[in-house]
Coordinates of C-alpha atoms and ligand atoms in Angstrom, one line a residue:
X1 CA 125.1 8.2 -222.4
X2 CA 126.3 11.7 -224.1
X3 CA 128.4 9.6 -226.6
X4 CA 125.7 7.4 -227.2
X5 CA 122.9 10.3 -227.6
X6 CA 125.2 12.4 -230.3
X7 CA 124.8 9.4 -232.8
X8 CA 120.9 9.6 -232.2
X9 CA 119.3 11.0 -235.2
X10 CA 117.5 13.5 -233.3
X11 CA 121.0 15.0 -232.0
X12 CA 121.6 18.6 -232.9
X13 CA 123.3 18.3 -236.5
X14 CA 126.8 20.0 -237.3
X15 CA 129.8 19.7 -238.9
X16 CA 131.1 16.4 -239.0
X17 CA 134.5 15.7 -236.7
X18 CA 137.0 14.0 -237.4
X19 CA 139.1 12.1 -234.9
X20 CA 140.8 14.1 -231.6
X21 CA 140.6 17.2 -232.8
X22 CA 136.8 17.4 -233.8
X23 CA 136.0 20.3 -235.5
X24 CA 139.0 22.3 -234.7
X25 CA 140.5 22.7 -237.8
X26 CA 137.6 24.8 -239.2
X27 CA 137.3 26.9 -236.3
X28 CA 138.7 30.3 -236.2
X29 CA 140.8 29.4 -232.6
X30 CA 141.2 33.3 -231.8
X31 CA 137.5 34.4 -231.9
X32 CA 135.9 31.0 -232.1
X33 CA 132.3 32.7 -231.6
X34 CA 132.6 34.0 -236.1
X35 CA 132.9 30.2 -236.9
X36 CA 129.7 29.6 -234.8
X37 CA 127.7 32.4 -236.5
X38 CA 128.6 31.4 -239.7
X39 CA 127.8 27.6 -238.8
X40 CA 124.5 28.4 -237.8
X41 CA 123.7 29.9 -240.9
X42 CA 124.6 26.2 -242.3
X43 CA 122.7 24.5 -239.4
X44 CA 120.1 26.8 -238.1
X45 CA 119.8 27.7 -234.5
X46 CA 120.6 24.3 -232.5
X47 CA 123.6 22.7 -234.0
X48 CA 126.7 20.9 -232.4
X49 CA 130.5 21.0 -232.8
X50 CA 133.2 18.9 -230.9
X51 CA 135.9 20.9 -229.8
X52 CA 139.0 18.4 -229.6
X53 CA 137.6 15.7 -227.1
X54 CA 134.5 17.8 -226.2
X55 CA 131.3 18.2 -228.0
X56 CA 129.0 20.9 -227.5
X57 CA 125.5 22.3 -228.4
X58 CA 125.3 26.1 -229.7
X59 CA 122.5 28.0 -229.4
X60 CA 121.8 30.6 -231.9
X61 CA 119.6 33.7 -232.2
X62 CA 117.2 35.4 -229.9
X63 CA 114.0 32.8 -230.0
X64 CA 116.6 29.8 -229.2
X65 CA 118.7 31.7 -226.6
X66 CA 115.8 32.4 -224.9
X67 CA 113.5 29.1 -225.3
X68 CA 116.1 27.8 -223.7
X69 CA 117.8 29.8 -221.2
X70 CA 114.2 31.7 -219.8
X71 CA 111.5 29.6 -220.2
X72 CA 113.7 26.2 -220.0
X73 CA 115.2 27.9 -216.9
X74 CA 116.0 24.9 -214.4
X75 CA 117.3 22.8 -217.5
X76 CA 119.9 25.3 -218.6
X77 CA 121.2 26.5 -215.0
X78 CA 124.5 24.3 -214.7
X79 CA 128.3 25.0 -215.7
X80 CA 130.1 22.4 -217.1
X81 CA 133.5 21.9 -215.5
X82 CA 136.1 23.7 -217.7
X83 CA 139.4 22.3 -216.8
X84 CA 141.0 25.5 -216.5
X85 CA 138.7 26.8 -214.2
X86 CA 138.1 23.5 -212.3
X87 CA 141.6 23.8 -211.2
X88 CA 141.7 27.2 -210.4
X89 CA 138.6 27.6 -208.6
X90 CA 138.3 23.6 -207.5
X91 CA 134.2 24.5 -208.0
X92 CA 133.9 26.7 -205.7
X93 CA 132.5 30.6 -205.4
X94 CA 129.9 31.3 -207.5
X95 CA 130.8 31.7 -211.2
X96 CA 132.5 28.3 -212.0
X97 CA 130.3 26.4 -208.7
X98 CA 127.4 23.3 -209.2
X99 CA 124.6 22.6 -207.6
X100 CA 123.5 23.3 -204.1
X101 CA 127.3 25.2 -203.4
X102 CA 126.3 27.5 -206.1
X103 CA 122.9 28.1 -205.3
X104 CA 123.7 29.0 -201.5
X105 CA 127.1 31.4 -202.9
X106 CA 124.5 32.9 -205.4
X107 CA 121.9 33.7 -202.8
X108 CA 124.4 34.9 -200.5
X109 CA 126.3 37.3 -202.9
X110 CA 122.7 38.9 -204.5
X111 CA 121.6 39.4 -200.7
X112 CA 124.4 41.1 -199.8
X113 CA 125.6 43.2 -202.9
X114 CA 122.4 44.3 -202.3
X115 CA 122.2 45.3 -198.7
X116 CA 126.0 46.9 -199.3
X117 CA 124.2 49.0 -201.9
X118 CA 124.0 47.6 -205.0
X119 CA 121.0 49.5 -207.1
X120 CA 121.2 52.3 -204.3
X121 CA 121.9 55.3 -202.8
X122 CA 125.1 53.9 -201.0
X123 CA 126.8 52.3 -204.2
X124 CA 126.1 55.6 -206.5
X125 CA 127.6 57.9 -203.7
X126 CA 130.4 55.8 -203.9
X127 CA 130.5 55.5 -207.8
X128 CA 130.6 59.2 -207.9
X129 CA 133.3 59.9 -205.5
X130 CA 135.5 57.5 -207.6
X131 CA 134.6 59.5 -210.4
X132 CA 136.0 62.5 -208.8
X133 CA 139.3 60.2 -208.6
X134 CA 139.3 59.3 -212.2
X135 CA 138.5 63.0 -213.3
X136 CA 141.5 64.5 -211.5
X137 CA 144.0 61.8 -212.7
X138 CA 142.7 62.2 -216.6
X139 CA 142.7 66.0 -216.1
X140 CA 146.8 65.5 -215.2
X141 CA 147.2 64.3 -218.8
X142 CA 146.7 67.7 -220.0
X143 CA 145.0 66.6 -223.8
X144 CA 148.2 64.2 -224.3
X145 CA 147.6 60.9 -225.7
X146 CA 147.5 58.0 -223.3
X147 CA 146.5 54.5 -222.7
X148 CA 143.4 54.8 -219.9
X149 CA 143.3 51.1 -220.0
X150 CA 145.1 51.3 -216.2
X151 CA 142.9 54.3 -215.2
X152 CA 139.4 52.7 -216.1
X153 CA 140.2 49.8 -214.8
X154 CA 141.3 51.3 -211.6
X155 CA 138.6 53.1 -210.9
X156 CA 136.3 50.1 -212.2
X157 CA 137.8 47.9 -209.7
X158 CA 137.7 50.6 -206.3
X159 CA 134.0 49.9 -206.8
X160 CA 133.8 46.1 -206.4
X161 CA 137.1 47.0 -203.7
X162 CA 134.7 48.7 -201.9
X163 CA 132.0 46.6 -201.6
X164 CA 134.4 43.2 -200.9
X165 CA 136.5 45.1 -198.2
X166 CA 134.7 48.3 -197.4
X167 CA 137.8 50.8 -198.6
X168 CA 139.2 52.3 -201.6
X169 CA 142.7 51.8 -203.2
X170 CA 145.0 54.8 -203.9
X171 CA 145.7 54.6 -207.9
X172 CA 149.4 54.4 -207.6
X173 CA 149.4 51.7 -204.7
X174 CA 151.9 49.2 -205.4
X175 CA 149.4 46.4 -204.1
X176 CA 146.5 47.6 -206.1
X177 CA 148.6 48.1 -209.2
X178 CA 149.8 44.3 -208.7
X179 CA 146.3 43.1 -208.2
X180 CA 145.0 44.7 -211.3
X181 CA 147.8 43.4 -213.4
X182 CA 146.9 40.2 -212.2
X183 CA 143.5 40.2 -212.8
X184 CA 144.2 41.4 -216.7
X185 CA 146.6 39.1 -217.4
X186 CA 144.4 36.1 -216.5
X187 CA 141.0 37.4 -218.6
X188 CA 144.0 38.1 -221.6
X189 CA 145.3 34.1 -221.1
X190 CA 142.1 32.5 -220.1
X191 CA 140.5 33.3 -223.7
X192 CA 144.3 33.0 -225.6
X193 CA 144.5 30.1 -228.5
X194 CA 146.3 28.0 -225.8
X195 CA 144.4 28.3 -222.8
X196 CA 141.3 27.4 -225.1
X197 CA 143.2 24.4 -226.5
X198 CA 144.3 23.1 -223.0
X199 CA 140.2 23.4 -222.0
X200 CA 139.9 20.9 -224.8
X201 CA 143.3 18.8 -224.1
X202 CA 143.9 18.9 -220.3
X203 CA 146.9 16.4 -220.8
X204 CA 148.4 19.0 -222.9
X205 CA 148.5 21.3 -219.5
X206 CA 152.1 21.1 -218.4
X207 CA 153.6 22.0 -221.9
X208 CA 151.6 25.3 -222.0
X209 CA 153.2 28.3 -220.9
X210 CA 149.7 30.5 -220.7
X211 CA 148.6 27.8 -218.8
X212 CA 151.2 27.8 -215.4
X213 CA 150.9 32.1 -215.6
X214 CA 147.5 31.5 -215.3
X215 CA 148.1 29.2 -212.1
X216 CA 150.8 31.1 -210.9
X217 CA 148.8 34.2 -211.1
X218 CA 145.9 33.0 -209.4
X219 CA 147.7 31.5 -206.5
X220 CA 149.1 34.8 -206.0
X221 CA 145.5 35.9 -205.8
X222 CA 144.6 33.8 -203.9
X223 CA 147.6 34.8 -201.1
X224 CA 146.1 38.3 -201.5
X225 CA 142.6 37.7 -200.7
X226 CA 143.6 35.3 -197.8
X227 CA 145.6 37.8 -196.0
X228 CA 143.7 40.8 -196.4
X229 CA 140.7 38.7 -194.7
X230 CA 143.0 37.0 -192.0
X231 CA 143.5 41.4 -191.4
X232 CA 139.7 41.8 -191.4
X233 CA 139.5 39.0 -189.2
X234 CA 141.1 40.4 -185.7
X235 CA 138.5 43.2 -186.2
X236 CA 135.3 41.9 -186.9
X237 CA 132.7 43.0 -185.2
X238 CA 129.3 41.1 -185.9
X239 CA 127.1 44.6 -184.7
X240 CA 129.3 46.9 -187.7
X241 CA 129.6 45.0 -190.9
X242 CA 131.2 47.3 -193.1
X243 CA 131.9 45.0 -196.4
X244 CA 130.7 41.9 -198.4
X245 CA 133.9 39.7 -196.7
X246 CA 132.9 40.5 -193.2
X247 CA 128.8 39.4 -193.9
X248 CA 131.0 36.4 -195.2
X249 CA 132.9 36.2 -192.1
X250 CA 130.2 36.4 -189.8
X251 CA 128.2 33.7 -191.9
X252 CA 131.2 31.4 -191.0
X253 CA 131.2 32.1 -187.0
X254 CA 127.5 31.4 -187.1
X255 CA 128.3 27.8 -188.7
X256 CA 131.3 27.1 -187.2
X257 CA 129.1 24.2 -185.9
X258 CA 128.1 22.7 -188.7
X259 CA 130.9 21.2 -190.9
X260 CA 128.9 20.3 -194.0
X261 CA 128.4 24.3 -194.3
X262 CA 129.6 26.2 -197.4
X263 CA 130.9 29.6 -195.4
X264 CA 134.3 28.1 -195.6
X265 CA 137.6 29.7 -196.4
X266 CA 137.7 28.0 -199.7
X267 CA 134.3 29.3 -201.1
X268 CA 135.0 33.0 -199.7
X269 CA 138.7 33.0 -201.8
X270 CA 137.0 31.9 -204.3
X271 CA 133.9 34.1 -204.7
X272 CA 136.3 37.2 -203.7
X273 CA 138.3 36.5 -206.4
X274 CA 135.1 35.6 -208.6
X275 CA 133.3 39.0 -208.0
X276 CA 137.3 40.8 -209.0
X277 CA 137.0 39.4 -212.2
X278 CA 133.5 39.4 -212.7
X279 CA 133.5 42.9 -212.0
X280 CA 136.4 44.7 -213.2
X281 CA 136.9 43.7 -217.0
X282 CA 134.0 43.3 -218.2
X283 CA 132.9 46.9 -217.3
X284 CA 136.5 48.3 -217.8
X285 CA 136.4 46.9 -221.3
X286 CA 133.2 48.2 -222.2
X287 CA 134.1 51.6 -221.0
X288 CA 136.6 51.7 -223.4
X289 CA 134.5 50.1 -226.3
X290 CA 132.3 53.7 -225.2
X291 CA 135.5 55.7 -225.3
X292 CA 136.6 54.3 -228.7
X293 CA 133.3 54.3 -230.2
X294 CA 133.0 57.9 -229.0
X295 CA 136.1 59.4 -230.8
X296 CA 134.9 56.5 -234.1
X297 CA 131.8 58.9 -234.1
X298 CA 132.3 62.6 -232.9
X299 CA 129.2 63.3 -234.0
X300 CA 127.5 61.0 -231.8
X301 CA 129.8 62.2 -228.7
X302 CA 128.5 65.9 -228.8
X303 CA 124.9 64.4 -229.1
X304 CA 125.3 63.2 -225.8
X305 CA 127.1 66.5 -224.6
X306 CA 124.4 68.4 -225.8
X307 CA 122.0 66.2 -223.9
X308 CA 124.2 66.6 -220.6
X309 CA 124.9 70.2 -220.9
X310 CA 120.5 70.7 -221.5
X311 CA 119.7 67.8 -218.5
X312 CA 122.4 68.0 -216.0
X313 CA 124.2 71.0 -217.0
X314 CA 127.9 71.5 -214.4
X315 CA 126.1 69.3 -211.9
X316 CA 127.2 66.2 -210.6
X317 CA 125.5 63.3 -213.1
X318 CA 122.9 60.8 -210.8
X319 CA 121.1 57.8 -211.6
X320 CA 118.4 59.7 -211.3
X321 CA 119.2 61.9 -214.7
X322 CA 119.2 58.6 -216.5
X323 CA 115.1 58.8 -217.3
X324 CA 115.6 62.2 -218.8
X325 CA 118.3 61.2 -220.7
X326 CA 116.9 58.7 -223.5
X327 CA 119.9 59.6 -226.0
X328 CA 122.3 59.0 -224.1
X329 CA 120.8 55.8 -222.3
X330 CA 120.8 54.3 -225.9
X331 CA 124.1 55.3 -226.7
X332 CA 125.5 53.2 -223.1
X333 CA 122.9 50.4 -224.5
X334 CA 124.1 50.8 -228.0
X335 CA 128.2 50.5 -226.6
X336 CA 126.7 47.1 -224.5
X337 CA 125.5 45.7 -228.0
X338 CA 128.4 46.6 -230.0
X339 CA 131.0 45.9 -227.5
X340 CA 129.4 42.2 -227.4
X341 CA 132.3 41.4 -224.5
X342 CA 131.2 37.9 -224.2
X343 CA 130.3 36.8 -227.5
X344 CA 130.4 32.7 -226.5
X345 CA 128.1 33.9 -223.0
X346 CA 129.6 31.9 -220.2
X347 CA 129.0 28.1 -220.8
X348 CA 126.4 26.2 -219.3
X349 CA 124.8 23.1 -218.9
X350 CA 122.4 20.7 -219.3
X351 CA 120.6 19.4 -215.5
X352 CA 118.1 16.9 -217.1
X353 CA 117.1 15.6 -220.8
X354 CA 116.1 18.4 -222.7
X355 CA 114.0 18.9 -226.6
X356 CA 114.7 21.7 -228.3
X357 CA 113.2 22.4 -231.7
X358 CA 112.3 18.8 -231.7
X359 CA 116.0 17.7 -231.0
X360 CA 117.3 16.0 -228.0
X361 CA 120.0 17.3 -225.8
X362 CA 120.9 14.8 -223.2
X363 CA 121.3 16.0 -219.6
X364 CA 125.2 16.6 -218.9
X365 CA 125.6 18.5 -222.2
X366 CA 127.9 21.7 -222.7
X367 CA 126.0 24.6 -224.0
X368 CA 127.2 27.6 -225.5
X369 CA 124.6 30.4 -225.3
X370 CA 125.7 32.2 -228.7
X371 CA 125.0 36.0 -227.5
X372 CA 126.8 37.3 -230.4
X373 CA 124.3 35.4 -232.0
X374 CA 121.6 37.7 -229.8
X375 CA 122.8 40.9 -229.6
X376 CA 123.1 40.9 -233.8
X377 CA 120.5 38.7 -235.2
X378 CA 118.8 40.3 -237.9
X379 CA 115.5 39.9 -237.2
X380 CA 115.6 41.4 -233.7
X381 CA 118.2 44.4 -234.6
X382 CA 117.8 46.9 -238.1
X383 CA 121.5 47.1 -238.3
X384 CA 123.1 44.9 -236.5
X385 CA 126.7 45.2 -237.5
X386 CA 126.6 48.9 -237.1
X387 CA 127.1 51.4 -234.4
X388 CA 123.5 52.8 -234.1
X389 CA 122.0 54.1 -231.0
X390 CA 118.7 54.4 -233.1
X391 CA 118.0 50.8 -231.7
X392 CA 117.0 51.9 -228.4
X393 CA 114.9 55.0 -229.7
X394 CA 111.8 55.5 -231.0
X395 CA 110.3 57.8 -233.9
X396 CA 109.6 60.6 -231.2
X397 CA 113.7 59.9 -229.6
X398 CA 112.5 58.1 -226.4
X399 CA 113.9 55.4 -224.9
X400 CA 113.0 51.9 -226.4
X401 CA 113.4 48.8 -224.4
X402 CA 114.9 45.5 -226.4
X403 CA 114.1 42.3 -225.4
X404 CA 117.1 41.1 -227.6
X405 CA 119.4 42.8 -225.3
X406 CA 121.0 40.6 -223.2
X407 CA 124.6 41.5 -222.8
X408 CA 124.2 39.9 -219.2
X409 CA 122.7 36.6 -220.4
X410 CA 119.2 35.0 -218.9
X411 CA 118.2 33.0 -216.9
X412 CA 119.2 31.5 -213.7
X413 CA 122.6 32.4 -214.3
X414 CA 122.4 35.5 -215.7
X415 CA 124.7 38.3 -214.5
X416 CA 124.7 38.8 -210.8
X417 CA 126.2 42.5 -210.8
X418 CA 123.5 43.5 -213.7
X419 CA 122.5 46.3 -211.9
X420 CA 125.4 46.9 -210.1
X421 CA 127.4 46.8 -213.9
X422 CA 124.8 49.1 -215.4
X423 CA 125.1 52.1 -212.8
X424 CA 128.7 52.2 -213.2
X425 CA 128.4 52.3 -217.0
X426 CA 125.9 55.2 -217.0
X427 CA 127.6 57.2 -214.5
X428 CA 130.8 56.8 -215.5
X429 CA 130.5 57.5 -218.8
X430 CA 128.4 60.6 -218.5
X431 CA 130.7 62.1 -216.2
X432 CA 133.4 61.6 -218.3
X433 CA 131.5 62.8 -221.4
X434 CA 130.6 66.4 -219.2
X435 CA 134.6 66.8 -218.5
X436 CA 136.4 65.7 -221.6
X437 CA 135.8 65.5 -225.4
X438 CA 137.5 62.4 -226.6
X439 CA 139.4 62.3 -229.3
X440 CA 142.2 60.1 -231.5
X441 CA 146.3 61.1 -231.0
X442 CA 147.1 63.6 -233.8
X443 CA 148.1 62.2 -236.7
X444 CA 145.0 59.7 -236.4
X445 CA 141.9 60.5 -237.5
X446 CA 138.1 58.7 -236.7
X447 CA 138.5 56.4 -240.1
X448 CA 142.0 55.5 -238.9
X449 CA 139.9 53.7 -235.5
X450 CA 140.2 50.1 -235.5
X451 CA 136.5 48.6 -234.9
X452 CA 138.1 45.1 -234.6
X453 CA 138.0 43.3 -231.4
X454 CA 141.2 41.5 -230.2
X455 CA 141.5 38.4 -228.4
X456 CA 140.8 38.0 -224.6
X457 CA 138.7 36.6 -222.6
X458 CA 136.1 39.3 -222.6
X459 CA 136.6 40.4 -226.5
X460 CA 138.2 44.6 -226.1
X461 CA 138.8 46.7 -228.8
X462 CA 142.4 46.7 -229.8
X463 CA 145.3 48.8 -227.9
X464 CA 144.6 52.6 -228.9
X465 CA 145.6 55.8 -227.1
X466 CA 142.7 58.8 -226.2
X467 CA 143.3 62.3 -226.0
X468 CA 141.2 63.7 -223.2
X469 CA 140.4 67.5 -223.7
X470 CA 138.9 69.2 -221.2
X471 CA 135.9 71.1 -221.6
X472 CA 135.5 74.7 -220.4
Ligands
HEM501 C1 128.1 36.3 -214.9 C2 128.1 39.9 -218.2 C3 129.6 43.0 -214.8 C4 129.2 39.5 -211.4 C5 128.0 37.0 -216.1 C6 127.6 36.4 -217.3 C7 127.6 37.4 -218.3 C8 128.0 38.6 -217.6 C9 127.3 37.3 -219.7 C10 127.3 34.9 -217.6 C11 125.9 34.6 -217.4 C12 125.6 33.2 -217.8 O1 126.2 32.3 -217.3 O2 124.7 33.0 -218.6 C13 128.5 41.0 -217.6 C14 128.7 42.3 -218.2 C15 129.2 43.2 -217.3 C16 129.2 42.4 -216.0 C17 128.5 42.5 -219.7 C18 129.5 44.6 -217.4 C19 129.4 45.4 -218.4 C20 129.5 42.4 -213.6 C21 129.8 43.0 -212.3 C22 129.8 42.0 -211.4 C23 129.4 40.8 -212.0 C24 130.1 44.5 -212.1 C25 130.0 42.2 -209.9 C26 129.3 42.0 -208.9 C27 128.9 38.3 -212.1 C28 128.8 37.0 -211.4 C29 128.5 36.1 -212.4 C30 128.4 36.9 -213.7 C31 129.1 36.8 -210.0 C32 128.3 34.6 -212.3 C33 126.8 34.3 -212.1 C34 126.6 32.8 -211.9 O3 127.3 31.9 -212.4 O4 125.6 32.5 -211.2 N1 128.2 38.4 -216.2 N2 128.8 41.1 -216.2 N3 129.3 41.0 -213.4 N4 128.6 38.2 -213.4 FE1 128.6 39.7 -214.8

């Protein structure tokens, strides 16, 4: 039926393929998401491309992105299966899961992010203890340059640790270390040239090198996860649930009876491992985006001191501070815009025949969301391809909402650790800001700073090292 409804005349137009590889040789295979936006300056904002075998539909621009993804909610709400992730993940969890699995694995992980403290008092206490962690170990670099991409991402992840198993990891723990290795190599390969192409060419799969470290590393993962909840098991206690895998746990006793349940160990190693990677790089990275942009733009760094040093002065930085901040709220807003970590969105779906902008999409079709396409379109941002915290402020320098700002997507998939995500990023980063003034090795200077992203799953800015001075 898909086939049949891409020859209809009414079918999103595009570039025409040509045989097995589609469109492929016009697309920029390393940061596929430029070819879109320059496409839908050709084809306006619904258009399709075939990607090898597989044809999709890219939505482009704020009114589009959101006609379909909010107010064509239910329509939009499915993942296709991406071969890659189909066999890592077999469809279950929550990110790469269909139909009533992922509904009941969404439901289930909002509840009880929530009720372990997500958007409260609990989760900030926690945020800021970490920060005490990441202080101290930055402090030990004495000014030096160094790659923080470890550090960040460290700290980043003792958050989501936390939560899933109710402790923290020491920073030099062999385990930890391995873990977080793990988890950035497979957001690196999952968005590298070959992984892409084996998502179009799944016979391709044995030749591919990225492809079996991608395996390999999961099913290491997977080992991880499985053990350190076999642990948790022998002391479960259904009275003093102390993290997200023992609510899991005790779901499962309490449907032991029924077998068509979903609590089973396949969907918790999967959503563990889900709410790792959903949870580490994508904050990690933007943190550094923040970082980078901060030492791109000094002046725009002791804007924000300024602000800290009048608002919160030596004391410890709380959500709470965030309402009296407005500068430095845009600035955190600003980074999200810039950073643009996943340009493409996550894919999604068709569930039924939809018309958009008088075209048909068939049910069953994959859709990219083109948030690139969001967070810089032209009429929704005054300058879109620059760094300018402006966006978010007014004449009088308060705090602007954008409806265009949707770094976490829409809709019935959008981002389940939104609020979760956003706290970290805010307290994080002002902490940091209030200890250290960041700034490129000697020798470098801001001009020198490489704005480009480079390739990965979630697009980061390229290697770099900081210097972290302390502040008196
Ligand atoms: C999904 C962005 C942090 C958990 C997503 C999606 C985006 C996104 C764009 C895809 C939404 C869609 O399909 O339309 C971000 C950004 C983050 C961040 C920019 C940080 C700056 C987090 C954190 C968590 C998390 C900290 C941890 C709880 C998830 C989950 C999904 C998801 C579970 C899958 C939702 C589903 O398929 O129903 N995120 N995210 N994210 N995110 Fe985040």
């Amino acid at each position: 039926k898909f086939w049949n409804s891409s020859f209809r005349e009414d079918f999103p137009p595009g570039p025409k393929p040509l045989p097995i590889i589609g469109n492929l040789h016009i697309m920029n295979l390393k940061r596929p998401y430029r070819t879109m936006l320059e496409l839908s300056k050709k084809y306006g904002p619904v258009f399709s491309i075939q990607m090898g075998c597989q044809k999709m539909v890219v939505l482009s621009g704020y009114e589009m992105v959101k006609e379909a993804l909010v107010n064509q909610a239910d329509a939009f709400a499915e993942r296709p299966k991406i071969p890659v992730f189909a066999d890592t993940s077999k469809g279950y969890g929550i990110i790469f899961s269909h139909g009533n699995n992922w509904k009941v694995m969404r439901r289930f992980t909002l509840t009880t992010l929530r009720d372990f403290g997500m958007g409260k008092r609990a989760i900030e206490d926690r945020i800021v203890e970490e920060n005490g962690f990441l202080t101290k170990d930055i402090e030990s670099r004495k000014g030096k340059p160094f790659e923080i991409t470890t550090i960040i991402n460290a700290a980043v992840a003792n958050i989501i640790v936390s939560i899933l198993l109710g402790e923290r990891f020491d920073y030099k723990n062999p385990t930890f270390l391995r873990l977080l290795s793990l988890m950035s190599e497979n957001a690196r390969l999952a968005g590298s040239p070959s992984v892409t192409l084996y998502n179009m060419c799944p016979a391709l799969g044995f030749l591919l090198r990225n492809y079996k470290i991608l395996l390999h590393n999961t099913s290491e993962l997977h080992s991880f996860i499985r053990l350190t909840f076999i642990e948790r098991l022998k002391e479960l206690d259904k009275n003093d649930q102390r993290s997200f895998i023992d609510a899991f746990l005790v779901r499962q006793q309490e449907e032991k009876s029924n077998t068509n349940g979903y609590f089973h160990n396949d969907n918790l190693i999967s959503l563990v491992n889900n709410l790792f990677a959903a949870g580490i790089e994508t904050t990690s990275t933007t943190l550094r985006w923040g970082l980078l942009l901060m030492m791109k733009y000094p002046q725009i760094q002791s804007k924000v001191q300024e602000e800290i040093a009048r608002v919160i002065g030596s004391a410890q930085p709380r959500i709470e501070h965030r309402t009296k901040m407005p500068y430095t709220d845009a600035v955190v807003h600003e980074i999200q815009r810039f950073a643009n970590i996943l340009p493409m969105d996550l894919p999604h779906e068709t569930t039924e025949d939809v018309t958009l902008k008088g075209y048909f999409i068939p049910k069953g079709t994959y859709i990219i969301p083109l948030l690139a396409s969001v967070l810089q379109d032209e009429s929704q941002w005054k300058k879109p391809d620059k760094f300018n915290p402006e966006h978010f402020l007014d004449s009088q320098g308060k705090f602007v909402k954008k409806e265009a700002f949707m770094p976490f997507s829409a809709g019935r998939r959008i981002c389940a650790g939104e609020t979760l995500a956003k706290m970290e990023l805010f307290l994080f980063f002002t902490s940091l800001l209030q200890r250290f003034t960041f700034h490129p090795p000697p020798g470098v200077t801001s001009s020198d700073l490489d704005l480009t992203p480079a390739v990965g799953f979630t697009t980061p800015p390229m290697p770099h090292k900081v210097c972290a001075e302390p502040r008196s």
